[in-house]
PDB file of C-alpha atoms and ligand atoms in Angstrom:
ATOM      1  CA  PRO U   1     114.812 154.313 127.038  1.00  0.00           C
ATOM      2  CA  LYS U   2     118.295 156.262 126.471  1.00  0.00           C
ATOM      3  CA  PRO U   3     119.138 156.989 122.858  1.00  0.00           C
ATOM      4  CA  SER U   4     121.542 154.581 121.224  1.00  0.00           C
ATOM      5  CA  SER U   5     124.063 154.857 118.687  1.00  0.00           C
ATOM      6  CA  SER U   6     126.220 152.700 116.482  1.00  0.00           C
ATOM      7  CA  VAL U   7     129.905 153.569 116.642  1.00  0.00           C
ATOM      8  CA  LYS U   8     132.385 151.611 114.012  1.00  0.00           C
ATOM      9  CA  LEU U   9     135.774 151.053 115.589  1.00  0.00           C
ATOM     10  CA  VAL U  10     138.953 149.703 114.195  1.00  0.00           C
ATOM     11  CA  LEU U  11     141.804 148.101 115.676  1.00  0.00           C
ATOM     12  CA  LEU U  12     145.127 148.830 114.130  1.00  0.00           C
ATOM     13  CA  GLY U  13     148.793 148.107 114.950  1.00  0.00           C
ATOM     14  CA  GLU U  14     151.678 145.807 114.774  1.00  0.00           C
ATOM     15  CA  ALA U  15     151.152 141.999 114.804  1.00  0.00           C
ATOM     16  CA  ALA U  16     151.056 140.528 118.143  1.00  0.00           C
ATOM     17  CA  VAL U  17     150.719 143.761 120.210  1.00  0.00           C
ATOM     18  CA  GLY U  18     147.570 142.314 121.468  1.00  0.00           C
ATOM     19  CA  LYS U  19     144.606 143.671 119.382  1.00  0.00           C
ATOM     20  CA  SER U  20     142.626 140.530 119.445  1.00  0.00           C
ATOM     21  CA  SER U  21     143.280 140.084 123.026  1.00  0.00           C
ATOM     22  CA  LEU U  22     141.923 143.400 123.842  1.00  0.00           C
ATOM     23  CA  VAL U  23     138.752 142.875 122.075  1.00  0.00           C
ATOM     24  CA  LEU U  24     138.381 139.357 123.623  1.00  0.00           C
ATOM     25  CA  ARG U  25     139.010 141.070 127.315  1.00  0.00           C
ATOM     26  CA  PHE U  26     136.379 143.797 126.269  1.00  0.00           C
ATOM     27  CA  VAL U  27     133.529 141.780 124.877  1.00  0.00           C
ATOM     28  CA  ASN U  28     133.856 138.586 126.875  1.00  0.00           C
ATOM     29  CA  ASP U  29     136.020 139.557 129.793  1.00  0.00           C
ATOM     30  CA  ASP U  30     138.424 136.756 129.125  1.00  0.00           C
ATOM     31  CA  PHE U  31     142.100 136.272 128.059  1.00  0.00           C
ATOM     32  CA  GLN U  32     144.105 133.587 126.405  1.00  0.00           C
ATOM     33  CA  GLU U  33     147.688 132.950 127.006  1.00  0.00           C
ATOM     34  CA  ASN U  34     149.559 132.113 123.598  1.00  0.00           C
ATOM     35  CA  LYS U  35     146.530 132.569 121.609  1.00  0.00           C
ATOM     36  CA  GLU U  36     146.765 131.808 117.943  1.00  0.00           C
ATOM     37  CA  PRO U  37     146.598 135.080 115.836  1.00  0.00           C
ATOM     38  CA  THR U  38     143.394 135.734 113.995  1.00  0.00           C
ATOM     39  CA  ILE U  39     143.633 133.963 110.628  1.00  0.00           C
ATOM     40  CA  GLY U  40     145.918 136.083 108.555  1.00  0.00           C
ATOM     41  CA  ALA U  41     145.669 136.179 104.850  1.00  0.00           C
ATOM     42  CA  TRP U  42     145.959 133.840 101.985  1.00  0.00           C
ATOM     43  CA  SER U  43     147.579 134.204  98.597  1.00  0.00           C
ATOM     44  CA  HIS U  44     146.799 132.508  95.648  1.00  0.00           C
ATOM     45  CA  ARG U  45     148.617 132.925  92.474  1.00  0.00           C
ATOM     46  CA  PRO U  46     147.064 131.566  89.440  1.00  0.00           C
ATOM     47  CA  SER U  47     148.715 132.367  85.956  1.00  0.00           C
ATOM     48  CA  ASN U  48     148.912 136.074  85.919  1.00  0.00           C
ATOM     49  CA  PHE U  49     147.312 137.794  88.812  1.00  0.00           C
ATOM     50  CA  THR U  50     147.122 137.415  92.728  1.00  0.00           C
ATOM     51  CA  LEU U  51     144.277 136.868  94.663  1.00  0.00           C
ATOM     52  CA  THR U  52     144.458 138.084  98.320  1.00  0.00           C
ATOM     53  CA  LEU U  53     141.908 137.118 100.856  1.00  0.00           C
ATOM     54  CA  ILE U  54     142.027 138.570 104.428  1.00  0.00           C
ATOM     55  CA  SER U  55     139.861 137.889 107.252  1.00  0.00           C
ATOM     56  CA  ALA U  56     138.543 140.319 109.838  1.00  0.00           C
ATOM     57  CA  ALA U  57     136.606 139.431 112.864  1.00  0.00           C
ATOM     58  CA  PHE U  58     133.503 141.327 113.578  1.00  0.00           C
ATOM     59  CA  LEU U  59     132.214 141.877 116.981  1.00  0.00           C
ATOM     60  CA  THR U  60     129.736 144.156 118.819  1.00  0.00           C
ATOM     61  CA  GLN U  61     129.560 145.399 122.315  1.00  0.00           C
ATOM     62  CA  LYS U  62     127.513 148.052 124.095  1.00  0.00           C
ATOM     63  CA  CYS U  63     128.790 150.909 126.376  1.00  0.00           C
ATOM     64  CA  ASN U  64     126.356 152.322 128.695  1.00  0.00           C
ATOM     65  CA  LEU U  65     126.792 155.851 129.503  1.00  0.00           C
ATOM     66  CA  PRO U  66     124.655 157.978 131.640  1.00  0.00           C
ATOM     67  CA  THR U  67     122.797 159.757 128.758  1.00  0.00           C
ATOM     68  CA  ARG U  68     123.350 157.319 125.973  1.00  0.00           C
ATOM     69  CA  THR U  69     124.330 153.847 124.938  1.00  0.00           C
ATOM     70  CA  ILE U  70     127.158 153.334 122.259  1.00  0.00           C
ATOM     71  CA  LYS U  71     126.910 150.165 120.489  1.00  0.00           C
ATOM     72  CA  PHE U  72     130.516 149.472 119.092  1.00  0.00           C
ATOM     73  CA  GLU U  73     130.819 147.813 115.925  1.00  0.00           C
ATOM     74  CA  ILE U  74     134.421 146.383 116.300  1.00  0.00           C
ATOM     75  CA  TRP U  75     136.445 145.512 113.280  1.00  0.00           C
ATOM     76  CA  ASP U  76     139.714 143.437 114.420  1.00  0.00           C
ATOM     77  CA  THR U  77     141.847 143.190 111.165  1.00  0.00           C
ATOM     78  CA  ALA U  78     144.352 140.547 110.547  1.00  0.00           C
ATOM     79  CA  GLY U  79     147.117 140.919 107.960  1.00  0.00           C
ATOM     80  CA  GLN U  80     146.795 144.531 107.242  1.00  0.00           C
ATOM     81  CA  GLU U  81     150.480 144.814 108.194  1.00  0.00           C
ATOM     82  CA  ARG U  82     151.457 143.091 105.309  1.00  0.00           C
ATOM     83  CA  PHE U  83     148.946 144.284 102.936  1.00  0.00           C
ATOM     84  CA  ALA U  84     148.755 147.973 103.988  1.00  0.00           C
ATOM     85  CA  SER U  85     147.173 149.010 100.634  1.00  0.00           C
ATOM     86  CA  LEU U  86     144.107 147.456 101.924  1.00  0.00           C
ATOM     87  CA  ALA U  87     143.871 149.097 104.966  1.00  0.00           C
ATOM     88  CA  PRO U  88     141.719 152.217 103.834  1.00  0.00           C
ATOM     89  CA  MET U  89     138.891 149.653 103.122  1.00  0.00           C
ATOM     90  CA  TYR U  90     138.944 148.786 107.192  1.00  0.00           C
ATOM     91  CA  TYR U  91     138.829 152.319 108.400  1.00  0.00           C
ATOM     92  CA  ARG U  92     136.466 153.647 105.894  1.00  0.00           C
ATOM     93  CA  ASN U  93     133.701 155.333 107.898  1.00  0.00           C
ATOM     94  CA  ALA U  94     135.099 154.261 110.966  1.00  0.00           C
ATOM     95  CA  GLN U  95     134.232 156.812 113.758  1.00  0.00           C
ATOM     96  CA  SER U  96     136.946 155.475 116.033  1.00  0.00           C
ATOM     97  CA  ALA U  97     140.090 153.427 116.164  1.00  0.00           C
ATOM     98  CA  LEU U  98     142.186 151.834 118.544  1.00  0.00           C
ATOM     99  CA  VAL U  99     145.787 152.115 117.638  1.00  0.00           C
ATOM    100  CA  VAL U 100     147.873 149.556 119.876  1.00  0.00           C
ATOM    101  CA  TYR U 101     151.555 149.194 120.569  1.00  0.00           C
ATOM    102  CA  ASP U 102     153.332 146.969 122.733  1.00  0.00           C
ATOM    103  CA  ILE U 103     155.086 148.738 125.860  1.00  0.00           C
ATOM    104  CA  THR U 104     158.022 146.348 125.273  1.00  0.00           C
ATOM    105  CA  LYS U 105     158.537 146.669 121.700  1.00  0.00           C
ATOM    106  CA  PRO U 106     159.934 149.930 120.664  1.00  0.00           C
ATOM    107  CA  SER U 107     159.118 149.163 116.898  1.00  0.00           C
ATOM    108  CA  SER U 108     155.708 148.990 117.678  1.00  0.00           C
ATOM    109  CA  LEU U 109     155.260 152.669 118.868  1.00  0.00           C
ATOM    110  CA  THR U 110     156.603 153.274 115.449  1.00  0.00           C
ATOM    111  CA  LYS U 111     154.479 151.592 113.747  1.00  0.00           C
ATOM    112  CA  ALA U 112     151.660 152.841 115.661  1.00  0.00           C
ATOM    113  CA  LYS U 113     152.721 156.549 114.761  1.00  0.00           C
ATOM    114  CA  HIS U 114     152.442 155.625 111.268  1.00  0.00           C
ATOM    115  CA  TRP U 115     148.844 154.407 111.691  1.00  0.00           C
ATOM    116  CA  VAL U 116     147.904 157.611 113.431  1.00  0.00           C
ATOM    117  CA  ALA U 117     149.432 159.573 110.711  1.00  0.00           C
ATOM    118  CA  GLU U 118     147.483 157.523 108.105  1.00  0.00           C
ATOM    119  CA  LEU U 119     144.076 157.906 109.858  1.00  0.00           C
ATOM    120  CA  GLN U 120     144.632 161.544 110.500  1.00  0.00           C
ATOM    121  CA  ARG U 121     145.426 161.870 106.654  1.00  0.00           C
ATOM    122  CA  GLN U 122     142.877 159.280 104.967  1.00  0.00           C
ATOM    123  CA  ALA U 123     140.068 158.615 107.651  1.00  0.00           C
ATOM    124  CA  SER U 124     136.988 160.384 108.586  1.00  0.00           C
ATOM    125  CA  PRO U 125     137.563 163.667 109.699  1.00  0.00           C
ATOM    126  CA  GLY U 126     136.434 163.792 113.585  1.00  0.00           C
ATOM    127  CA  ILE U 127     137.611 160.418 113.696  1.00  0.00           C
ATOM    128  CA  VAL U 128     138.250 159.616 117.746  1.00  0.00           C
ATOM    129  CA  ILE U 129     141.819 158.018 117.911  1.00  0.00           C
ATOM    130  CA  ALA U 130     142.969 156.342 121.059  1.00  0.00           C
ATOM    131  CA  LEU U 131     146.590 155.416 121.339  1.00  0.00           C
ATOM    132  CA  VAL U 132     147.056 152.204 123.613  1.00  0.00           C
ATOM    133  CA  GLY U 133     150.098 151.073 124.935  1.00  0.00           C
ATOM    134  CA  ASN U 134     149.307 147.156 126.011  1.00  0.00           C
ATOM    135  CA  LYS U 135     151.145 144.368 127.984  1.00  0.00           C
ATOM    136  CA  LEU U 136     151.177 146.742 130.844  1.00  0.00           C
ATOM    137  CA  ASP U 137     151.264 143.886 133.186  1.00  0.00           C
ATOM    138  CA  LEU U 138     155.191 143.113 131.875  1.00  0.00           C
ATOM    139  CA  ALA U 139     156.270 146.445 133.055  1.00  0.00           C
ATOM    140  CA  GLY U 140     156.895 144.713 136.561  1.00  0.00           C
ATOM    141  CA  PRO U 141     155.700 146.076 139.916  1.00  0.00           C
ATOM    142  CA  ALA U 142     158.237 149.190 139.898  1.00  0.00           C
ATOM    143  CA  ASN U 143     156.151 150.756 137.157  1.00  0.00           C
ATOM    144  CA  GLU U 144     152.746 150.450 138.697  1.00  0.00           C
ATOM    145  CA  GLU U 145     151.084 153.323 140.368  1.00  0.00           C
ATOM    146  CA  SER U 146     150.185 151.260 143.220  1.00  0.00           C
ATOM    147  CA  GLY U 147     149.339 152.715 146.434  1.00  0.00           C
ATOM    148  CA  VAL U 148     151.722 150.346 148.344  1.00  0.00           C
ATOM    149  CA  THR U 149     153.896 151.949 150.666  1.00  0.00           C
ATOM    150  CA  ASP U 150     155.324 149.210 152.640  1.00  0.00           C
ATOM    151  CA  THR U 151     158.806 149.228 152.133  1.00  0.00           C
ATOM    152  CA  GLU U 152     159.814 145.627 152.970  1.00  0.00           C
ATOM    153  CA  GLU U 153     157.207 144.584 150.267  1.00  0.00           C
ATOM    154  CA  GLU U 154     158.788 146.914 147.751  1.00  0.00           C
ATOM    155  CA  GLU U 155     162.417 145.456 148.257  1.00  0.00           C
ATOM    156  CA  THR U 156     160.857 141.950 147.391  1.00  0.00           C
ATOM    157  CA  GLN U 157     159.171 143.535 144.284  1.00  0.00           C
ATOM    158  CA  GLY U 158     162.449 144.721 142.804  1.00  0.00           C
ATOM    159  CA  ASP U 159     162.996 140.912 141.960  1.00  0.00           C
ATOM    160  CA  GLU U 160     160.387 140.914 139.302  1.00  0.00           C
ATOM    161  CA  GLU U 161     161.516 141.746 135.983  1.00  0.00           C
ATOM    162  CA  ASN U 162     160.527 145.025 134.220  1.00  0.00           C
ATOM    163  CA  ARG U 163     160.203 144.497 130.287  1.00  0.00           C
ATOM    164  CA  ARG U 164     159.002 147.854 129.641  1.00  0.00           C
ATOM    165  CA  ALA U 165     160.836 149.461 126.828  1.00  0.00           C
ATOM    166  CA  ILE U 166     158.751 152.632 126.064  1.00  0.00           C
ATOM    167  CA  SER U 167     158.032 155.230 128.953  1.00  0.00           C
ATOM    168  CA  THR U 168     154.560 156.467 129.584  1.00  0.00           C
ATOM    169  CA  GLN U 169     155.844 160.063 129.590  1.00  0.00           C
ATOM    170  CA  GLU U 170     157.314 159.414 125.784  1.00  0.00           C
ATOM    171  CA  ALA U 171     154.076 157.912 124.550  1.00  0.00           C
ATOM    172  CA  LYS U 172     151.992 160.324 126.276  1.00  0.00           C
ATOM    173  CA  ALA U 173     153.559 163.593 125.010  1.00  0.00           C
ATOM    174  CA  TYR U 174     153.409 162.304 121.672  1.00  0.00           C
ATOM    175  CA  ALA U 175     149.619 161.634 122.070  1.00  0.00           C
ATOM    176  CA  GLU U 176     149.079 164.923 123.609  1.00  0.00           C
ATOM    177  CA  GLU U 177     150.774 166.607 120.418  1.00  0.00           C
ATOM    178  CA  GLU U 178     148.461 164.758 118.092  1.00  0.00           C
ATOM    179  CA  GLY U 179     145.389 165.262 120.325  1.00  0.00           C
ATOM    180  CA  LEU U 180     145.019 161.464 120.806  1.00  0.00           C
ATOM    181  CA  LEU U 181     143.489 159.795 123.896  1.00  0.00           C
ATOM    182  CA  PHE U 182     146.099 157.818 125.692  1.00  0.00           C
ATOM    183  CA  TYR U 183     145.853 154.850 128.122  1.00  0.00           C
ATOM    184  CA  GLU U 184     148.283 151.819 128.759  1.00  0.00           C
ATOM    185  CA  THR U 185     146.332 148.571 129.233  1.00  0.00           C
ATOM    186  CA  SER U 186     146.597 144.945 129.901  1.00  0.00           C
ATOM    187  CA  ALA U 187     144.514 142.567 128.109  1.00  0.00           C
ATOM    188  CA  LYS U 188     145.985 139.816 130.449  1.00  0.00           C
ATOM    189  CA  THR U 189     144.800 141.452 133.541  1.00  0.00           C
ATOM    190  CA  GLY U 190     142.068 143.558 132.261  1.00  0.00           C
ATOM    191  CA  GLU U 191     143.580 146.568 133.600  1.00  0.00           C
ATOM    192  CA  ASN U 192     142.138 149.867 132.033  1.00  0.00           C
ATOM    193  CA  VAL U 193     140.563 147.998 129.121  1.00  0.00           C
ATOM    194  CA  GLN U 194     136.795 149.042 129.938  1.00  0.00           C
ATOM    195  CA  THR U 195     138.209 152.424 130.515  1.00  0.00           C
ATOM    196  CA  VAL U 196     139.774 152.877 127.029  1.00  0.00           C
ATOM    197  CA  PHE U 197     136.269 151.846 125.376  1.00  0.00           C
ATOM    198  CA  GLU U 198     134.261 154.098 127.801  1.00  0.00           C
ATOM    199  CA  ALA U 199     136.622 157.021 127.270  1.00  0.00           C
ATOM    200  CA  ILE U 200     136.294 156.739 123.377  1.00  0.00           C
ATOM    201  CA  ALA U 201     132.273 156.469 123.826  1.00  0.00           C
ATOM    202  CA  ASN U 202     132.581 159.688 125.737  1.00  0.00           C
ATOM    203  CA  ALA U 203     134.529 161.424 122.966  1.00  0.00           C
ATOM    204  CA  ILE U 204     132.087 160.235 120.223  1.00  0.00           C
ATOM    205  CA  PRO U 205     129.838 163.477 119.834  1.00  0.00           C
ATOM    206  CA  GLU U 206     126.056 163.346 120.237  1.00  0.00           C
ATOM    207  CA  SER U 207     124.141 163.323 116.971  1.00  0.00           C
TER     208      SER U 207
HETATM  209  P1  GDP P 301     147.398 140.808 117.858  1.00  0.00           P
HETATM  210  O1  GDP P 301     148.232 140.322 116.519  1.00  0.00           O
HETATM  211  O2  GDP P 301     147.560 142.308 117.780  1.00  0.00           O
HETATM  212  O3  GDP P 301     145.825 140.576 117.836  1.00  0.00           O
HETATM  213  O4  GDP P 301     147.735 140.154 119.118  1.00  0.00           O
HETATM  214  P2  GDP P 301     146.890 138.942 120.038  1.00  0.00           P
HETATM  215  O5  GDP P 301     145.759 139.364 120.610  1.00  0.00           O
HETATM  216  O6  GDP P 301     147.180 137.868 119.102  1.00  0.00           O
HETATM  217  O7  GDP P 301     148.211 138.841 121.094  1.00  0.00           O
HETATM  218  C1  GDP P 301     149.549 138.474 120.747  1.00  0.00           C
HETATM  219  C2  GDP P 301     150.148 137.675 121.952  1.00  0.00           C
HETATM  220  O8  GDP P 301     150.212 138.602 123.090  1.00  0.00           O
HETATM  221  C3  GDP P 301     149.192 136.537 122.613  1.00  0.00           C
HETATM  222  O9  GDP P 301     150.136 135.428 122.938  1.00  0.00           O
HETATM  223  C4  GDP P 301     148.715 137.126 123.796  1.00  0.00           C
HETATM  224  O10 GDP P 301     148.351 136.112 124.587  1.00  0.00           O
HETATM  225  C5  GDP P 301     149.804 138.263 124.059  1.00  0.00           C
HETATM  226  N1  GDP P 301     149.141 139.242 124.738  1.00  0.00           N
HETATM  227  C6  GDP P 301     148.317 140.106 124.362  1.00  0.00           C
HETATM  228  N2  GDP P 301     147.659 140.879 125.413  1.00  0.00           N
HETATM  229  C7  GDP P 301     148.617 140.843 126.350  1.00  0.00           C
HETATM  230  C8  GDP P 301     148.806 141.363 127.567  1.00  0.00           C
HETATM  231  O11 GDP P 301     148.196 142.561 128.047  1.00  0.00           O
HETATM  232  N3  GDP P 301     149.881 141.154 128.313  1.00  0.00           N
HETATM  233  C9  GDP P 301     150.671 139.973 128.231  1.00  0.00           C
HETATM  234  N4  GDP P 301     151.618 139.543 128.681  1.00  0.00           N
HETATM  235  N5  GDP P 301     150.549 139.270 126.821  1.00  0.00           N
HETATM  236  C10 GDP P 301     149.574 139.574 126.065  1.00  0.00           C
HETATM  237 MG1   MG P 302     144.675 139.727 116.143  1.00  0.00          MG
END
């Protein structure tokens, strides 16, 4: 049998960029429109201290490579946006991270850059980081690299809304500077989702 190794993967990024949806697509090949957010955090304030509980979903999924199998242990976090000081708990010992932003929301790329900087500063050295621009389906046909050359079809496609606010070029240039893997995905259509996880698996050194 092929050698198999477990790899801890954490998801980081602004709320609602689609972290949980990417995991759901990768693990179950499913998507839920307007899905409820992962149960976030509860704070309880007794007399003189604050107790905070934050939930994280834990899922596993295998990725079969030609020479080995990678078993991802996926930590999908919720609430870390509000409780950034607890984030190190999640990414401790992580060998890989998906830092996700929403291509229609510039603030989410700013947030993603903060996470990348924090991981580079605090996480395990050699961690494989992928920057992922999600909601590619909202970019509209004009942004798709399709092989369609039929001009009549292109005219009608012009009616569809393009909500992209961050260019591929801009994010890619940043990713290259920082040595990150980079993909644009859609959890909704499934585009590139498998590819991201495979690229991470391939980038994990054999040990
Ligand atoms: P999280 O807070 O980062 O875990 O984000 P969620 O996975 O909960 O997704 C937030 C919202 O965005 C939900 O309503 C999802 O249905 C939606 N969503 C997630 N991924 C995509 C995507 O690729 N395309 C579109 N159009 N919507 C998405
Ligand atoms: Mg979530």
